[in-house]
Short mmCIF file of N, CA and C in Angstrom, two decimals:
data_model
loop_
_atom_site.label_atom_id
_atom_site.label_comp_id
_atom_site.label_asym_id
_atom_site.label_seq_id
_atom_site.Cartn_x
_atom_site.Cartn_y
_atom_site.Cartn_z
N MET A 28 92.07 71.22 140.58
CA MET A 28 92.87 71.91 139.59
C MET A 28 93.95 72.72 140.30
N LYS A 29 95.16 72.68 139.76
CA LYS A 29 96.30 73.40 140.33
C LYS A 29 96.73 74.53 139.40
N MET A 30 96.99 75.70 139.99
CA MET A 30 97.37 76.88 139.21
C MET A 30 98.73 77.39 139.68
N LEU A 31 99.61 77.67 138.71
CA LEU A 31 100.91 78.27 138.98
C LEU A 31 100.91 79.67 138.39
N VAL A 32 101.16 80.67 139.22
CA VAL A 32 101.15 82.06 138.81
C VAL A 32 102.58 82.59 138.87
N CYS A 33 103.05 83.13 137.76
CA CYS A 33 104.44 83.59 137.65
C CYS A 33 104.51 85.11 137.83
N VAL A 34 105.43 85.54 138.70
CA VAL A 34 105.61 86.97 138.92
C VAL A 34 107.08 87.34 138.77
N ASP A 35 107.32 88.59 138.36
CA ASP A 35 108.69 89.09 138.26
C ASP A 35 108.79 90.55 138.73
N GLY A 36 107.70 91.07 139.26
CA GLY A 36 107.70 92.44 139.74
C GLY A 36 107.25 93.46 138.70
N SER A 37 107.07 93.03 137.47
CA SER A 37 106.62 93.96 136.43
C SER A 37 105.13 94.26 136.60
N GLU A 38 104.71 95.34 136.00
CA GLU A 38 103.29 95.72 136.06
C GLU A 38 102.42 94.64 135.42
N LEU A 39 102.91 94.07 134.33
CA LEU A 39 102.16 93.04 133.63
C LEU A 39 102.03 91.75 134.45
N SER A 40 103.06 91.42 135.21
CA SER A 40 102.95 90.21 136.03
C SER A 40 101.96 90.42 137.17
N MET A 41 101.88 91.63 137.69
CA MET A 41 100.89 91.89 138.74
C MET A 41 99.47 91.93 138.17
N LYS A 42 99.35 92.35 136.92
CA LYS A 42 98.05 92.27 136.25
C LYS A 42 97.66 90.81 136.08
N ALA A 43 98.64 89.96 135.78
CA ALA A 43 98.39 88.52 135.66
C ALA A 43 97.94 87.93 136.99
N VAL A 44 98.49 88.43 138.09
CA VAL A 44 98.08 87.97 139.42
C VAL A 44 96.60 88.28 139.63
N GLY A 45 96.18 89.48 139.27
CA GLY A 45 94.77 89.85 139.41
C GLY A 45 93.86 88.97 138.58
N GLU A 46 94.27 88.69 137.35
CA GLU A 46 93.49 87.79 136.48
C GLU A 46 93.45 86.38 137.07
N ALA A 47 94.57 85.92 137.59
CA ALA A 47 94.63 84.58 138.18
C ALA A 47 93.72 84.48 139.40
N ALA A 48 93.65 85.54 140.20
CA ALA A 48 92.76 85.54 141.37
C ALA A 48 91.30 85.45 140.93
N LYS A 49 90.96 86.15 139.85
CA LYS A 49 89.58 86.06 139.33
C LYS A 49 89.27 84.64 138.86
N ILE A 50 90.21 84.03 138.15
CA ILE A 50 90.02 82.66 137.67
C ILE A 50 89.88 81.71 138.84
N ALA A 51 90.76 81.84 139.82
CA ALA A 51 90.73 80.95 140.98
C ALA A 51 89.43 81.10 141.76
N GLY A 52 88.90 82.32 141.83
CA GLY A 52 87.65 82.54 142.53
C GLY A 52 86.44 82.00 141.80
N ALA A 53 86.54 81.91 140.48
CA ALA A 53 85.40 81.48 139.68
C ALA A 53 85.44 79.99 139.31
N CYS A 54 86.58 79.37 139.45
CA CYS A 54 86.73 77.97 139.04
C CYS A 54 87.06 77.09 140.24
N ASP A 55 87.14 75.81 139.98
CA ASP A 55 87.46 74.84 141.02
C ASP A 55 88.98 74.68 141.14
N ILE A 56 89.64 75.72 141.61
CA ILE A 56 91.08 75.68 141.81
C ILE A 56 91.34 75.28 143.25
N HIS A 57 91.98 74.15 143.48
CA HIS A 57 92.22 73.72 144.86
C HIS A 57 93.64 74.02 145.34
N GLU A 58 94.51 74.45 144.43
CA GLU A 58 95.87 74.82 144.85
C GLU A 58 96.38 75.95 143.98
N VAL A 59 96.83 77.03 144.63
CA VAL A 59 97.42 78.16 143.92
C VAL A 59 98.83 78.36 144.45
N SER A 60 99.78 78.41 143.54
CA SER A 60 101.17 78.69 143.89
C SER A 60 101.65 79.88 143.08
N ILE A 61 102.40 80.75 143.73
CA ILE A 61 102.96 81.93 143.08
C ILE A 61 104.47 81.74 143.05
N ILE A 62 105.06 81.82 141.87
CA ILE A 62 106.50 81.58 141.74
C ILE A 62 107.24 82.82 141.27
N TYR A 63 108.38 83.05 141.89
CA TYR A 63 109.33 84.09 141.47
C TYR A 63 110.65 83.39 141.24
N VAL A 64 111.22 83.56 140.05
CA VAL A 64 112.51 82.95 139.75
C VAL A 64 113.53 84.06 139.56
N CYS A 65 114.53 84.05 140.41
CA CYS A 65 115.62 85.02 140.32
C CYS A 65 116.58 84.52 139.24
N GLU A 66 116.73 85.30 138.20
CA GLU A 66 117.53 84.88 137.05
C GLU A 66 119.02 84.90 137.37
N SER A 67 119.69 83.83 137.01
CA SER A 67 121.13 83.77 137.22
C SER A 67 121.85 84.52 136.11
N LYS A 68 122.98 85.07 136.45
CA LYS A 68 123.77 85.85 135.50
C LYS A 68 124.61 84.93 134.60
N LEU A 69 125.03 83.82 135.13
CA LEU A 69 125.89 82.89 134.41
C LEU A 69 125.33 81.48 134.47
N ASP A 70 125.82 80.64 133.58
CA ASP A 70 125.52 79.23 133.73
C ASP A 70 126.36 78.71 134.88
N TRP A 71 125.94 77.59 135.43
CA TRP A 71 126.63 77.05 136.60
C TRP A 71 128.04 76.58 136.29
N GLN A 72 128.55 75.72 137.12
CA GLN A 72 129.90 75.17 137.06
C GLN A 72 130.94 76.24 137.39
N ILE A 73 130.68 77.06 138.40
CA ILE A 73 131.64 78.08 138.79
C ILE A 73 132.57 77.58 139.88
N LEU A 74 132.25 76.43 140.45
CA LEU A 74 133.12 75.89 141.50
C LEU A 74 134.31 75.19 140.87
N PRO A 75 135.45 75.18 141.56
CA PRO A 75 136.64 74.54 141.00
C PRO A 75 136.41 73.05 140.77
N SER A 76 137.02 72.53 139.71
CA SER A 76 136.89 71.10 139.43
C SER A 76 137.79 70.29 140.34
N ASP A 77 138.77 70.93 140.96
CA ASP A 77 139.65 70.24 141.91
C ASP A 77 138.89 70.05 143.21
N HIS A 78 138.47 68.82 143.48
CA HIS A 78 137.64 68.55 144.66
C HIS A 78 138.39 68.70 145.98
N THR A 79 139.71 68.89 145.91
CA THR A 79 140.48 69.08 147.14
C THR A 79 140.58 70.55 147.52
N ALA A 80 140.12 71.43 146.64
CA ALA A 80 140.18 72.86 146.92
C ALA A 80 139.24 73.22 148.07
N THR A 81 139.67 74.14 148.89
CA THR A 81 138.86 74.60 150.01
C THR A 81 138.27 75.96 149.66
N ILE A 82 136.98 76.06 149.83
CA ILE A 82 136.28 77.31 149.53
C ILE A 82 135.64 77.80 150.82
N SER A 83 135.89 79.05 151.15
CA SER A 83 135.33 79.60 152.38
C SER A 83 133.86 79.95 152.18
N LYS A 84 133.16 80.13 153.29
CA LYS A 84 131.76 80.55 153.22
C LYS A 84 131.64 81.91 152.54
N GLU A 85 132.62 82.78 152.78
CA GLU A 85 132.60 84.11 152.15
C GLU A 85 132.75 83.99 150.64
N ASP A 86 133.63 83.07 150.19
CA ASP A 86 133.80 82.85 148.75
C ASP A 86 132.51 82.35 148.12
N ILE A 87 131.84 81.43 148.78
CA ILE A 87 130.59 80.89 148.27
C ILE A 87 129.53 81.98 148.19
N LYS A 88 129.43 82.81 149.23
CA LYS A 88 128.46 83.90 149.20
C LYS A 88 128.78 84.89 148.09
N ARG A 89 130.06 85.22 147.92
CA ARG A 89 130.46 86.16 146.87
C ARG A 89 130.13 85.59 145.48
N MET A 90 130.39 84.29 145.27
CA MET A 90 130.05 83.66 143.99
C MET A 90 128.55 83.65 143.78
N HIS A 91 127.80 83.32 144.84
CA HIS A 91 126.34 83.30 144.75
C HIS A 91 125.82 84.68 144.38
N ASP A 92 126.30 85.71 145.07
CA ASP A 92 125.82 87.07 144.80
C ASP A 92 126.18 87.51 143.39
N TYR A 93 127.35 87.08 142.90
CA TYR A 93 127.75 87.44 141.54
C TYR A 93 126.86 86.76 140.50
N VAL A 94 126.61 85.48 140.72
CA VAL A 94 125.85 84.72 139.75
C VAL A 94 124.39 85.12 139.74
N PHE A 95 123.77 85.26 140.90
CA PHE A 95 122.34 85.48 140.94
C PHE A 95 121.93 86.94 141.07
N GLN A 96 122.73 87.75 141.69
CA GLN A 96 122.42 89.15 141.87
C GLN A 96 120.95 89.36 142.26
N CYS A 97 120.51 88.62 143.24
CA CYS A 97 119.13 88.69 143.70
C CYS A 97 119.03 89.60 144.92
N ASP A 98 118.03 90.41 144.94
CA ASP A 98 117.70 91.18 146.12
C ASP A 98 116.60 90.40 146.83
N TYR A 99 117.00 89.55 147.76
CA TYR A 99 116.07 88.62 148.39
C TYR A 99 114.88 89.35 149.01
N ASP A 100 115.11 90.45 149.72
CA ASP A 100 114.02 91.18 150.36
C ASP A 100 113.03 91.73 149.33
N LYS A 101 113.56 92.28 148.23
CA LYS A 101 112.70 92.81 147.18
C LYS A 101 111.86 91.69 146.55
N ASN A 102 112.50 90.55 146.31
CA ASN A 102 111.80 89.43 145.70
C ASN A 102 110.72 88.87 146.62
N GLN A 103 110.99 88.80 147.90
CA GLN A 103 109.99 88.33 148.86
C GLN A 103 108.83 89.31 148.94
N LYS A 104 109.13 90.61 148.82
CA LYS A 104 108.07 91.62 148.84
C LYS A 104 107.14 91.42 147.64
N ILE A 105 107.71 91.13 146.47
CA ILE A 105 106.91 90.89 145.26
C ILE A 105 106.00 89.69 145.48
N LEU A 106 106.54 88.61 146.04
CA LEU A 106 105.74 87.42 146.31
C LEU A 106 104.62 87.71 147.31
N LEU A 107 104.94 88.46 148.36
CA LEU A 107 103.92 88.77 149.37
C LEU A 107 102.82 89.68 148.81
N GLU A 108 103.19 90.62 147.94
CA GLU A 108 102.18 91.48 147.31
C GLU A 108 101.23 90.64 146.46
N ALA A 109 101.78 89.69 145.74
CA ALA A 109 100.95 88.81 144.91
C ALA A 109 100.06 87.94 145.80
N LYS A 110 100.61 87.44 146.87
CA LYS A 110 99.84 86.59 147.79
C LYS A 110 98.68 87.37 148.40
N GLU A 111 98.90 88.66 148.67
CA GLU A 111 97.86 89.52 149.23
C GLU A 111 96.67 89.67 148.29
N VAL A 112 96.93 89.72 146.99
CA VAL A 112 95.84 89.81 146.01
C VAL A 112 94.91 88.61 146.16
N PHE A 113 95.49 87.44 146.33
CA PHE A 113 94.68 86.23 146.52
C PHE A 113 93.98 86.25 147.88
N ALA A 114 94.68 86.69 148.91
CA ALA A 114 94.10 86.73 150.25
C ALA A 114 92.88 87.65 150.30
N LYS A 115 92.94 88.77 149.57
CA LYS A 115 91.80 89.69 149.52
C LYS A 115 90.57 89.03 148.90
N ASN A 116 90.81 87.99 148.12
CA ASN A 116 89.72 87.24 147.49
C ASN A 116 89.45 85.92 148.22
N ASN A 117 89.95 85.84 149.45
CA ASN A 117 89.77 84.64 150.29
C ASN A 117 90.30 83.37 149.64
N ILE A 118 91.42 83.51 148.95
CA ILE A 118 92.06 82.37 148.30
C ILE A 118 93.44 82.19 148.91
N GLU A 119 93.70 81.00 149.41
CA GLU A 119 95.01 80.72 149.98
C GLU A 119 95.98 80.40 148.85
N ALA A 120 97.16 81.00 148.92
CA ALA A 120 98.19 80.75 147.91
C ALA A 120 99.52 80.55 148.61
N LYS A 121 100.31 79.62 148.09
CA LYS A 121 101.66 79.44 148.63
C LYS A 121 102.64 80.13 147.70
N THR A 122 103.79 80.48 148.22
CA THR A 122 104.80 81.14 147.40
C THR A 122 106.00 80.21 147.20
N ILE A 123 106.60 80.36 146.03
CA ILE A 123 107.79 79.57 145.67
C ILE A 123 108.84 80.56 145.19
N PHE A 124 110.03 80.49 145.78
CA PHE A 124 111.16 81.31 145.34
C PHE A 124 112.25 80.38 144.85
N LYS A 125 112.69 80.57 143.63
CA LYS A 125 113.74 79.74 143.04
C LYS A 125 114.80 80.63 142.42
N GLU A 126 115.98 80.08 142.28
CA GLU A 126 117.07 80.75 141.58
C GLU A 126 117.42 79.91 140.37
N GLY A 127 117.64 80.56 139.23
CA GLY A 127 118.01 79.84 138.03
C GLY A 127 117.50 80.54 136.79
N HIS A 128 117.41 79.79 135.72
CA HIS A 128 116.89 80.33 134.46
C HIS A 128 115.37 80.39 134.57
N PRO A 129 114.75 81.58 134.47
CA PRO A 129 113.31 81.70 134.72
C PRO A 129 112.44 80.75 133.90
N ALA A 130 112.62 80.74 132.58
CA ALA A 130 111.75 79.90 131.74
C ALA A 130 111.90 78.43 132.09
N GLN A 131 113.14 77.95 132.17
CA GLN A 131 113.35 76.53 132.43
C GLN A 131 112.86 76.14 133.82
N THR A 132 113.05 77.01 134.79
CA THR A 132 112.60 76.71 136.14
C THR A 132 111.07 76.63 136.20
N ILE A 133 110.40 77.57 135.55
CA ILE A 133 108.93 77.55 135.51
C ILE A 133 108.44 76.28 134.81
N ILE A 134 109.05 75.96 133.69
CA ILE A 134 108.68 74.75 132.94
C ILE A 134 108.86 73.51 133.80
N ASP A 135 110.01 73.42 134.45
CA ASP A 135 110.30 72.24 135.29
C ASP A 135 109.29 72.10 136.43
N ILE A 136 109.04 73.20 137.14
CA ILE A 136 108.09 73.17 138.28
C ILE A 136 106.69 72.81 137.78
N ALA A 137 106.25 73.47 136.71
CA ALA A 137 104.90 73.22 136.19
C ALA A 137 104.73 71.76 135.76
N ASN A 138 105.72 71.23 135.07
CA ASN A 138 105.62 69.85 134.58
C ASN A 138 105.79 68.82 135.69
N GLU A 139 106.77 69.03 136.54
CA GLU A 139 107.07 68.04 137.59
C GLU A 139 105.99 67.99 138.67
N GLU A 140 105.39 69.13 138.96
CA GLU A 140 104.41 69.17 140.04
C GLU A 140 102.96 69.12 139.54
N GLY A 141 102.79 68.93 138.26
CA GLY A 141 101.47 68.68 137.70
C GLY A 141 100.48 69.84 137.76
N TYR A 142 100.95 71.04 137.49
CA TYR A 142 100.04 72.18 137.46
C TYR A 142 99.17 72.08 136.21
N ASP A 143 97.89 72.39 136.36
CA ASP A 143 96.95 72.34 135.25
C ASP A 143 96.92 73.64 134.45
N LEU A 144 97.29 74.74 135.10
CA LEU A 144 97.24 76.04 134.46
C LEU A 144 98.41 76.90 134.94
N VAL A 145 99.10 77.53 134.00
CA VAL A 145 100.16 78.48 134.30
C VAL A 145 99.66 79.84 133.84
N VAL A 146 99.71 80.83 134.74
CA VAL A 146 99.27 82.19 134.42
C VAL A 146 100.47 83.11 134.53
N MET A 147 100.67 83.92 133.49
CA MET A 147 101.82 84.83 133.50
C MET A 147 101.58 86.00 132.56
N GLY A 148 102.36 87.06 132.76
CA GLY A 148 102.32 88.18 131.84
C GLY A 148 103.00 87.79 130.54
N SER A 149 102.59 88.43 129.45
CA SER A 149 103.18 88.09 128.16
C SER A 149 104.61 88.60 128.03
N ARG A 150 104.95 89.60 128.82
CA ARG A 150 106.32 90.14 128.84
C ARG A 150 106.65 90.54 130.26
N GLY A 151 107.94 90.43 130.58
CA GLY A 151 108.39 90.79 131.93
C GLY A 151 109.31 91.98 131.92
N LEU A 152 110.31 91.91 132.79
CA LEU A 152 111.20 93.05 132.99
C LEU A 152 112.40 93.08 132.06
N GLY A 153 112.64 92.04 131.28
CA GLY A 153 113.83 91.96 130.43
C GLY A 153 113.92 93.08 129.41
N GLY A 154 115.14 93.53 129.10
CA GLY A 154 115.36 94.63 128.18
C GLY A 154 114.87 94.35 126.78
N LEU A 155 115.67 93.69 125.96
CA LEU A 155 115.26 93.39 124.58
C LEU A 155 114.14 92.37 124.53
N LYS A 156 113.90 91.68 125.64
CA LYS A 156 112.84 90.69 125.68
C LYS A 156 111.47 91.35 125.52
N LYS A 157 111.42 92.65 125.65
CA LYS A 157 110.13 93.33 125.53
C LYS A 157 109.64 93.35 124.09
N LEU A 158 110.53 93.00 123.15
CA LEU A 158 110.10 92.93 121.75
C LEU A 158 109.20 91.72 121.58
N PHE A 159 108.09 91.93 120.91
CA PHE A 159 107.14 90.88 120.61
C PHE A 159 106.72 90.15 121.87
N LEU A 160 106.68 88.84 121.83
CA LEU A 160 106.31 88.05 122.99
C LEU A 160 107.57 87.82 123.81
N GLY A 161 107.51 88.00 125.10
CA GLY A 161 108.68 87.81 125.95
C GLY A 161 109.28 86.43 125.79
N SER A 162 110.61 86.35 125.93
CA SER A 162 111.27 85.06 125.71
C SER A 162 110.88 84.04 126.77
N VAL A 163 110.64 84.46 128.01
CA VAL A 163 110.23 83.52 129.06
C VAL A 163 108.85 82.97 128.75
N SER A 164 107.90 83.85 128.46
CA SER A 164 106.55 83.36 128.17
C SER A 164 106.52 82.51 126.90
N SER A 165 107.31 82.87 125.92
CA SER A 165 107.37 82.09 124.69
C SER A 165 107.89 80.69 124.97
N ALA A 166 108.94 80.58 125.75
CA ALA A 166 109.51 79.27 126.08
C ALA A 166 108.52 78.44 126.89
N VAL A 167 107.84 79.09 127.84
CA VAL A 167 106.87 78.37 128.67
C VAL A 167 105.75 77.82 127.80
N ILE A 168 105.24 78.62 126.90
CA ILE A 168 104.17 78.17 126.01
C ILE A 168 104.61 76.93 125.22
N GLN A 169 105.84 76.95 124.74
CA GLN A 169 106.34 75.86 123.91
C GLN A 169 106.59 74.57 124.68
N GLU A 170 107.01 74.68 125.93
CA GLU A 170 107.52 73.51 126.65
C GLU A 170 106.65 72.98 127.79
N VAL A 171 105.79 73.80 128.34
CA VAL A 171 105.00 73.34 129.48
C VAL A 171 103.89 72.42 128.99
N LYS A 172 103.59 71.40 129.78
CA LYS A 172 102.59 70.39 129.39
C LYS A 172 101.16 70.84 129.67
N SER A 173 101.01 71.84 130.52
CA SER A 173 99.66 72.29 130.91
C SER A 173 99.22 73.48 130.05
N ASN A 174 98.03 73.97 130.34
CA ASN A 174 97.53 75.18 129.67
C ASN A 174 98.26 76.40 130.20
N VAL A 175 98.43 77.39 129.33
CA VAL A 175 99.08 78.63 129.72
C VAL A 175 98.13 79.78 129.38
N TYR A 176 97.92 80.65 130.36
CA TYR A 176 97.08 81.84 130.19
C TYR A 176 97.99 83.05 130.25
N LEU A 177 98.14 83.74 129.12
CA LEU A 177 98.99 84.93 129.06
C LEU A 177 98.15 86.18 129.21
N VAL A 178 98.63 87.11 130.00
CA VAL A 178 97.94 88.37 130.23
C VAL A 178 98.75 89.47 129.56
N LYS A 179 98.04 90.30 128.76
CA LYS A 179 98.74 91.43 128.13
C LYS A 179 98.06 92.73 128.49
#
C-alpha cells in the first residue's frame, strides 16, 4: 500500500502528518511520500511567444520568483519536519517538492503514481479557503482515484 501525505506548513497539515504516521505504523504501508506544492501566483505561458527572443538567466529567475513566490528553504524545512515525524516512528518516508497548482498537482501525482491513500488536513493556509472545507482538499476528494483521509 502506498500513502501520499500532503503538507503546507499549517497546524492542521502537521496534525495530518501525525495521523498518517499512526496509520503507516499500524497498517501494511510499504511506501510513504510527503508532498509540498508551492502554489503559483499566475497561470503559465509567461514566456514570449516569439521563439527568437533571448531571455537571460536573471530574467528567468525573476519570472520564476514572481510566479511562484516560494521560500525554498522554508518549504524544505516543512518537508523535513514532516519526515522526522515518520522517522521517530521508524518509518521511512520520501519527500516530494513541486511547484504549481496545489490541488491539481496532488491529484496528478496521486493518480499517476498509484497511491492507495492520500492524507491531508481539511483546510490549509489559504485565506478565504478557510471557509467550510478547504478548496484544495475539496478538489482532491472529487478528483483523486484513491481513498482520501481528511484530518480536522
